[in-house]
Structures are given as C-alpha cells and as structure tokens.
Short mmCIF file of C-alpha atoms in Angstrom, two decimals:
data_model
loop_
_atom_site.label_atom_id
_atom_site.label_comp_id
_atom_site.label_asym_id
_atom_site.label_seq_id
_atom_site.Cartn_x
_atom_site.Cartn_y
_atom_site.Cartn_z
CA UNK A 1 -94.13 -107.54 -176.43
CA UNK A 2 -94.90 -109.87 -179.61
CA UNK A 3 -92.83 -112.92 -180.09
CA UNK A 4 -91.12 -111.78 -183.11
CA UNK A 5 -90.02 -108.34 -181.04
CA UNK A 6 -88.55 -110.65 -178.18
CA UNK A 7 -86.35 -112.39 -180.82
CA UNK A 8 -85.14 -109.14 -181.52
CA UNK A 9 -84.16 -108.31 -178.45
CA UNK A 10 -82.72 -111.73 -177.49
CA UNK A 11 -80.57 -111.10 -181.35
CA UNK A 12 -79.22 -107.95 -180.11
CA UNK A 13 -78.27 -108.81 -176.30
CA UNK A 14 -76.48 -111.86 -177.98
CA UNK A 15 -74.52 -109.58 -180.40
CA UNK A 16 -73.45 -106.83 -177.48
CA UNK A 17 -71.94 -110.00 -175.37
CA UNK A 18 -70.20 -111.77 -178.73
CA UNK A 19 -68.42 -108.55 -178.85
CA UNK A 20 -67.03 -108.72 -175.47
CA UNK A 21 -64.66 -111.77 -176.98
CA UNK A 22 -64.75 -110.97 -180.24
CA UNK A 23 -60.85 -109.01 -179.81
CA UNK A 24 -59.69 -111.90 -179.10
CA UNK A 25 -60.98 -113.82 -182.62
CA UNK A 26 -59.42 -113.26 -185.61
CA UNK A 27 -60.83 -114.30 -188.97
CA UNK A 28 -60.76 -118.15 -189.50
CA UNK A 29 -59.45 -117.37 -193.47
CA UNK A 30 -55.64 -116.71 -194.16
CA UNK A 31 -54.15 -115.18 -197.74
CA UNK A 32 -50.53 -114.72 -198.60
CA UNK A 33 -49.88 -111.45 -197.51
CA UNK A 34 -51.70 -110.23 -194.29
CA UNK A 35 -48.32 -109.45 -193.11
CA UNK A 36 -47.39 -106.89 -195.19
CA UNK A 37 -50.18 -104.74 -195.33
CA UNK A 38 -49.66 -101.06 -194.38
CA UNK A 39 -51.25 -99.02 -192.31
CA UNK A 40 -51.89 -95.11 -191.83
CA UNK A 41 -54.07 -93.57 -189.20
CA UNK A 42 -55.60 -90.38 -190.67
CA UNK A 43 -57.57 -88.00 -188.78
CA UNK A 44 -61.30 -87.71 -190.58
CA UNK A 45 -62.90 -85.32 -188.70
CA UNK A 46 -63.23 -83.45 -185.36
CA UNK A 47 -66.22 -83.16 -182.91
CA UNK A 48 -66.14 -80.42 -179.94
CA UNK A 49 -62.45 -80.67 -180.29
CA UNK A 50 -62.43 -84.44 -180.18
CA UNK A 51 -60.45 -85.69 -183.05
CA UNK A 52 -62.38 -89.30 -184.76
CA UNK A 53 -59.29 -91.16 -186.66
CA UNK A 54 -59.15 -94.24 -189.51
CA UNK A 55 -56.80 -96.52 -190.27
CA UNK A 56 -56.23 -97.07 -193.51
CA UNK A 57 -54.93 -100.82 -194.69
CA UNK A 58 -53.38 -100.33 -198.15
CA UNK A 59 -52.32 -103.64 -200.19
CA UNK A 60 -48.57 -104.82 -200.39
CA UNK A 61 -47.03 -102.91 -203.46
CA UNK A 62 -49.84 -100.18 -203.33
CA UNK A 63 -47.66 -98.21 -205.82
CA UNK A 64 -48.46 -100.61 -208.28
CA UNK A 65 -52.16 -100.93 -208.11
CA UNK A 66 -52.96 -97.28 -207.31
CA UNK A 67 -55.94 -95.75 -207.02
CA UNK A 68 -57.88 -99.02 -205.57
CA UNK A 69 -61.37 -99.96 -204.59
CA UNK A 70 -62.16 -99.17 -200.90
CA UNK A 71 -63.63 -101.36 -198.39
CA UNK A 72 -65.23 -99.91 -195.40
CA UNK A 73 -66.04 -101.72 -192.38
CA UNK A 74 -68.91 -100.07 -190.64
CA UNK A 75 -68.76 -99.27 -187.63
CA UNK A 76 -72.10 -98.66 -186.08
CA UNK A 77 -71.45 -98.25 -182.36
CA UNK A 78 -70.82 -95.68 -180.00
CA UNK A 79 -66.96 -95.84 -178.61
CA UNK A 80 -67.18 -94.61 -175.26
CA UNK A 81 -69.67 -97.02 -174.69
CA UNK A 82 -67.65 -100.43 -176.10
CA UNK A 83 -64.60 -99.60 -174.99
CA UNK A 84 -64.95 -100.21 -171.34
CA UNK A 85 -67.52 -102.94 -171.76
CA UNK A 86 -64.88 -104.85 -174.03
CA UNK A 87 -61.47 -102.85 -172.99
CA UNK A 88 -60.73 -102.04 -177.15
CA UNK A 89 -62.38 -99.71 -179.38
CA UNK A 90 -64.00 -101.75 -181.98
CA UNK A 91 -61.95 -100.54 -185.00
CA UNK A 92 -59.43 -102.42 -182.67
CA UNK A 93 -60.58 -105.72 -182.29
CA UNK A 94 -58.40 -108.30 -183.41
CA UNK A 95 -61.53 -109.79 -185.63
CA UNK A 96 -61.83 -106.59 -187.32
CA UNK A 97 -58.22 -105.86 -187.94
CA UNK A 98 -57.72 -109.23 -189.18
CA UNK A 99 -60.47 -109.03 -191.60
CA UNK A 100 -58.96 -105.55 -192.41
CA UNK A 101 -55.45 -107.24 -193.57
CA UNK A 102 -58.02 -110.12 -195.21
CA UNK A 103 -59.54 -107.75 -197.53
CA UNK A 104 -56.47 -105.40 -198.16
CA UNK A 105 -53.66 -108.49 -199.02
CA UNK A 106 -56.50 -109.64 -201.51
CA UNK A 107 -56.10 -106.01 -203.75
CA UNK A 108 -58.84 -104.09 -201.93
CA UNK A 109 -57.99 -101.10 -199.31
CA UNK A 110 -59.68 -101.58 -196.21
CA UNK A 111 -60.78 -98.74 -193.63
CA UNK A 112 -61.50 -98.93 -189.73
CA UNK A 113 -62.67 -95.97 -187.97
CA UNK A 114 -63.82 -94.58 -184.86
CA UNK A 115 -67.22 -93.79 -184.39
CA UNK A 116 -69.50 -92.11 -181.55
CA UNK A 117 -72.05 -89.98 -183.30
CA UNK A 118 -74.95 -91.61 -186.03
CA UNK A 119 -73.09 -89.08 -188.91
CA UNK A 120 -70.05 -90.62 -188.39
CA UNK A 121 -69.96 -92.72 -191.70
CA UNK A 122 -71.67 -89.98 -193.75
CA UNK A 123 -68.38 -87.86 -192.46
CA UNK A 124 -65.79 -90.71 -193.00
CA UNK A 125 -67.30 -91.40 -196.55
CA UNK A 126 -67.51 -87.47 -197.30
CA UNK A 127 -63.54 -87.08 -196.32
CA UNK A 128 -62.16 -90.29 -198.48
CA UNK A 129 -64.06 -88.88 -201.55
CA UNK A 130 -62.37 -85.30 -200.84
CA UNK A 131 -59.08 -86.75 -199.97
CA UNK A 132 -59.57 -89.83 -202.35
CA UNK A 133 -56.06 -88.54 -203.87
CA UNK A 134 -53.82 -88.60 -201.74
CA UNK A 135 -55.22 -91.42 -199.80
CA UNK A 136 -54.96 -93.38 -202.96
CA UNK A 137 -58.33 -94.47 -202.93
CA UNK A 138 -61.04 -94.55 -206.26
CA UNK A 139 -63.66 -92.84 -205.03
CA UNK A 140 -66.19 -94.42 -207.07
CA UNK A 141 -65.35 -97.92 -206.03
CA UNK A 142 -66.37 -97.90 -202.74
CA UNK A 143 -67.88 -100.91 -200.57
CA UNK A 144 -69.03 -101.47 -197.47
CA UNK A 145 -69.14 -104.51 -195.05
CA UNK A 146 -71.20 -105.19 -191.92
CA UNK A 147 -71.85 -107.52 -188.84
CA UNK A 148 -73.87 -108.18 -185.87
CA UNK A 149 -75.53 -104.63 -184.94
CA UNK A 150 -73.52 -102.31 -187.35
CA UNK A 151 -75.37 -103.57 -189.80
CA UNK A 152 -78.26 -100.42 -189.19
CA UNK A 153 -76.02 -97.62 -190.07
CA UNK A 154 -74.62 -99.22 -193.11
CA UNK A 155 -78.29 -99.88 -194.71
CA UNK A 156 -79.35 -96.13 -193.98
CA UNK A 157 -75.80 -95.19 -195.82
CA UNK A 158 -76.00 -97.35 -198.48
CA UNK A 159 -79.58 -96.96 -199.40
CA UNK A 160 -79.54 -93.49 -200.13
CA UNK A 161 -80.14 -93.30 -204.47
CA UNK A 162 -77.74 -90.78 -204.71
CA UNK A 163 -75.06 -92.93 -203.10
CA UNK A 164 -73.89 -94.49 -206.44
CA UNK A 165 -70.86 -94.90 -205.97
CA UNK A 166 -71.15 -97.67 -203.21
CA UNK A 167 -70.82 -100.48 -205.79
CA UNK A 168 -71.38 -103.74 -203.40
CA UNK A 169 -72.30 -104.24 -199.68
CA UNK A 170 -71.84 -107.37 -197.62
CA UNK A 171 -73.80 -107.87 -193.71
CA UNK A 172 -72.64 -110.79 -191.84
CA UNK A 173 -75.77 -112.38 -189.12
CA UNK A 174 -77.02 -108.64 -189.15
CA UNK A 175 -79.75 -106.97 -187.43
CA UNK A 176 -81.68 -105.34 -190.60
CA UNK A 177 -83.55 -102.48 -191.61
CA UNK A 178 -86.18 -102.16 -194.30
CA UNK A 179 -87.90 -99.17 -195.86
CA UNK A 180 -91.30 -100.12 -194.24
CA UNK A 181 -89.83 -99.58 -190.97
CA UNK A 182 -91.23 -103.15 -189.58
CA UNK A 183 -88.36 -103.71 -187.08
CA UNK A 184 -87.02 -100.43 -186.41
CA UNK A 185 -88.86 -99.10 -183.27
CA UNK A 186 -88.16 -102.37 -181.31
CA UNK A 187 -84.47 -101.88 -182.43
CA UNK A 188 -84.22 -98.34 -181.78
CA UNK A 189 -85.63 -98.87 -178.20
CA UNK A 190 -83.49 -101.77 -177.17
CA UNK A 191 -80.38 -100.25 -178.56
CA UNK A 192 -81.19 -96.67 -176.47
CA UNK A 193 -82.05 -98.69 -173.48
CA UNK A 194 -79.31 -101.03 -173.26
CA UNK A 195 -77.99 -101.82 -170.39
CA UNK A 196 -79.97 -100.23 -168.33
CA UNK A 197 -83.41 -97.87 -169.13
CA UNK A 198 -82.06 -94.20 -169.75
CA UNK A 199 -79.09 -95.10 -170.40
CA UNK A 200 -76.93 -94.02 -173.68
CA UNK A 201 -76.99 -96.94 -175.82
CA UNK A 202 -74.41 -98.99 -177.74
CA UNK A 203 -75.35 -98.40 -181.13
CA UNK A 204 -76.28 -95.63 -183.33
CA UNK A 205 -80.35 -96.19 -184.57
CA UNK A 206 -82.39 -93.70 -184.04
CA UNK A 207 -80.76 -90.22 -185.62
CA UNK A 208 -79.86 -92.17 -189.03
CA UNK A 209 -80.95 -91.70 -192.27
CA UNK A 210 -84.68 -93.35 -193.28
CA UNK A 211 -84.35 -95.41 -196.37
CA UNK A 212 -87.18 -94.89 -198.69
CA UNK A 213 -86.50 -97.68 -201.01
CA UNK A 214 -84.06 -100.62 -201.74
CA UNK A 215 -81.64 -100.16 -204.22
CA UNK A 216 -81.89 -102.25 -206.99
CA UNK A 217 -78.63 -101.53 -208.70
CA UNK A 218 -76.47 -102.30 -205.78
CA UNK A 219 -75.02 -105.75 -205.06
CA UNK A 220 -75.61 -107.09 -201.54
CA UNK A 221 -74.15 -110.32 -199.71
CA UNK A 222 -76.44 -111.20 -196.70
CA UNK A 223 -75.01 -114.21 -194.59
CA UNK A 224 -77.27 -115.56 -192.39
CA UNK A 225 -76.67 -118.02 -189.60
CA UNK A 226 -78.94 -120.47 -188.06
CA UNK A 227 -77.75 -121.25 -184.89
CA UNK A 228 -78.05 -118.36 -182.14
CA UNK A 229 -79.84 -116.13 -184.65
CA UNK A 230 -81.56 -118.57 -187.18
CA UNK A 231 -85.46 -116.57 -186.10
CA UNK A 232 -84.22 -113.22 -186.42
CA UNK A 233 -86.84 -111.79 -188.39
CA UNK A 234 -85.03 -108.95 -189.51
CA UNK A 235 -83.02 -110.73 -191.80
CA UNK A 236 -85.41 -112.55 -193.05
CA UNK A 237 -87.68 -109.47 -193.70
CA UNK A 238 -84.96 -107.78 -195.23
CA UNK A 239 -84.88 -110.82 -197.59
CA UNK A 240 -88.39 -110.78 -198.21
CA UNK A 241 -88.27 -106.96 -199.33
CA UNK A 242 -85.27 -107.42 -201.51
CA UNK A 243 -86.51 -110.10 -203.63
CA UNK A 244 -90.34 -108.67 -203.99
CA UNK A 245 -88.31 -105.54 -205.49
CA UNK A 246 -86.17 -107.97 -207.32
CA UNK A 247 -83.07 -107.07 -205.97
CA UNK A 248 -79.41 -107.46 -206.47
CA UNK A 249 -79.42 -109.72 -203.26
CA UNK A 250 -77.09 -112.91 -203.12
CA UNK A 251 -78.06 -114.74 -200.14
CA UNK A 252 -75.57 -117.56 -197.95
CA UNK A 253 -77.58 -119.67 -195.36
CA UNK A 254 -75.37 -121.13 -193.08
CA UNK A 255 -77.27 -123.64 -191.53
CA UNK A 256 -74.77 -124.86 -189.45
CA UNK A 257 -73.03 -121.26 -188.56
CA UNK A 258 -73.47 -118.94 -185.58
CA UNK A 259 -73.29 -115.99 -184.68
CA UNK A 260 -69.60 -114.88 -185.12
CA UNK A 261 -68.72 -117.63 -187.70
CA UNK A 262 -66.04 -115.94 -189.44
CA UNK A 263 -63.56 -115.90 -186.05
CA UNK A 264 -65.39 -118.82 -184.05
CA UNK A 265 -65.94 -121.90 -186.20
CA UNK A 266 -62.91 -122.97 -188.11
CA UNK A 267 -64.38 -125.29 -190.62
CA UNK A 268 -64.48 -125.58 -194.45
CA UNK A 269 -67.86 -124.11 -194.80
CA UNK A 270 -66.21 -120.79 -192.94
CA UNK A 271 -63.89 -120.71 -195.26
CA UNK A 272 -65.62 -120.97 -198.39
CA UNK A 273 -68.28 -118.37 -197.57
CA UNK A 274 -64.80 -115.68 -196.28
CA UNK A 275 -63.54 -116.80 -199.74
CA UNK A 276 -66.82 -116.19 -201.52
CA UNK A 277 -66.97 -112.66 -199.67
CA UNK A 278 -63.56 -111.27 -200.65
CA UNK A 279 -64.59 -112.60 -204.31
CA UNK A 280 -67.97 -110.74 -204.48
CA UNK A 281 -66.31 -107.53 -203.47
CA UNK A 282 -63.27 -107.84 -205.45
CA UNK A 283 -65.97 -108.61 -208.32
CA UNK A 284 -68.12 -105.80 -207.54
CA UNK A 285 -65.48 -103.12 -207.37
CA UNK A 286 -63.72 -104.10 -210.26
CA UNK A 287 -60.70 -104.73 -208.93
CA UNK A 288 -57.85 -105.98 -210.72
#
C-alpha cells in the first residue's frame, strides 16, 4: 500500500471514530437566535416502502424573508450503519443540528436528511426544487456544506455543469475527490470494507456520480486542519486541481485546528473561520 494511500486510510478511520462523539459537540459559534428557529420534518422520498425524511430549519420571522437561500448539509453516510455505531442518525447529532440553527438564525434555511442509498442527495435536491414553493425555499439559491467523509457525495453533486443552481459549497477537514480519480479507489475500498472485509460500508463512494471537471463558476470554502489530518493528500490534491483550473476556491489553513474544530476547540480562531463560513454562504446566495 503506498504511503500516501495509508494516510488515507488512517484520515478516514479517524473520521468514523470522531463521529462516535461528535452528538455530543455542538458548534463552538453562537448567534442571536438559534432558539427560535423552526423546524418541519418533511418526507422526501420513499425506498421499498421505507420512507427517507428532512428537517427543514427555517429562520425566525420566515414570513418576512420568504423564499430564502437553502443550505444543505450533506449527508454522505449510510444510516443503518451509524446509527448503532454512534446510537443517533447523523442528521441527529447535536453538531449537526446546532450548525443547522447556526446557519438558519443567520437568514439562510438549513436542511438535514436521512440518507442510506448514494442517490439520496440527487433525490433530496430533486424534491426541494419541485416543492421549492411551499417549502419556501429559492430554488436557485441553493448551497451545500460538508465534513469529514460526506464530503465525496457532495463533490460528485456539486460538480455536475448542469447543477447551476448550487451557488457556493463549503467542506470542513474533508476527504476529497478530483476528476482524475487519484484518490478514489483507495477511498472507495476502505469505505466498502470498513469495519470488517465484506462488510457494507459507512459511506456512500462507489455508485456516485464521476465528475468530469471542476467547476469554475462555483464558489468553494475548503478548511483544512493540520493536526490529525494535516497529510491528507486528498485535500491537498483537490487544492492542487482547483487552482491549475483557476478556480473559485477560497482556502482556510488551520494550522493549529483538528479534526472536528468547529465543536472541539473553543478558541478565537474557531470562531472566526464559523463566522467567515456563514459569511461566504450568506454572500454567495445572495441573501439579504
């Protein structure tokens, strides 16, 4: 196994045991009005008679400010595999919820969802621009957010040309994709093998979309993180191909930050890159 493919797999095993706390973080970041955000569960498909829900987090005084920007959170794992490893789905972690009232008391509507099949977001994203109505949503102000190992299935989303209206995209310490495919076998097999060899893995790799190219039009945020992950080549690949294709890419090294910053490391320098995040989507999506 080459050095740079053990790093990988070192990354990822990491990641999977963060999570197993990471319901019990919540973000480090506080704004006036976390605690009166709404929320409405919505049913967003249906799989073999299994129905896959979302909650919605709308702003306080939605009435107001309606139709808003969107931020999803992606979701990249499989469900019936977290949920006994950590005891919580992982739309239900307290990190994620909390960032979910972060983003929607600063003017943005957040989404959480369940997931448990690679289509998942392709079927979330397909029923909030059908429903974007009702669900009070503009439907070509969408972003999308990822961390740790969901960050796969929101770069083979994203990535897709057509996919325009996906106006910004932040990844927190992410494992990364790229269009050359560099990293992806040694991802794919760890995250199909994990725990055990034939075993149904955590995360969703190997049925999602390729990316053929970067898109240049669309905003990205990558945070990166020195400590636990600081040689994961992925990132730094996926840095490498962004700027050679000259890229919208905004880059944060946190030298000092690990894996999990955002709900483990209560510091200034947490706080000004949360702040920085909420500012680049809020920028990106227009919202007022």
């Amino acid at each position: 196994m080459k050095k740079s493919t053990v790093f990988v797999v070192l990354l990822i095993f990491m990641a999977l045991f963060s999570s197993a706390h990471a319901q019990f973080g919540e973000v480090v970041y506080e704004v006036e009005g976390m605690d009166e955000v709404s929320v409405q569960n919505v049913e967003y498909r249906t799989v073999d008679g299994t129905p896959f829900t979302m909650d919605v987090y709308y702003p306080p005084g939605m009435e107001s400010i309606s139709p808003a920007p969107v931020v999803i959170l992606v979701n990249g794992a499989r469900d019936s595999r977290v949920q006994p490893f950590v005891g919580v789905q992982p739309k239900d972690f307290d990190t994620s919820v909390s960032w979910a009232r972060l983003i929607a008391a600063s003017g943005l509507i957040s989404v959480l969802y369940e997931s448990e099949q690679p289509d998942d977001l392709i079927e979330l994203v397909a029923y909030i621009l059908e429903n974007a109505e009702s669900l009070k949503i503009d439907p070509n102000r969408i972003g999308t957010m990822a961390n740790s190992s969901n960050g796969t299935a929101a770069i083979s989303y994203i990535m897709q040309p057509e996919r325009t209206y996906i106006r910004a995209a932040v990844f927190y310490y992410c494992d990364m994709i790229t269009p050359d495919g560099q990293y992806n076998n040694s991802l794919n097999d760890f995250y199909e093998n994990f725990p055990r060899q034939g075993d149904r893995g955590f995360y969703l790799t190997t049925e999602l979309e390729p990316i053929e190219k970067l898109r240049r039009d669309l905003p990205v945020l990558v945070v990166r993180t020195s400590r636990h992950n600081g040689e994961n080549p992925t990132i730094d690949h996926f840095v490498a191909e962004a700027l050679e294709r000259d890229a919208a890419l905004t880059l944060i090294n946190y030298n000092r930050g690990r894996h999990g910053f955002d709900y483990s490391q209560d510091n200034e320098r947490s706080r000004e890159i949360i702040e920085f995040t909420l500012e680049f989507l809020a920028s990106n999506l227009d919202a007022g």
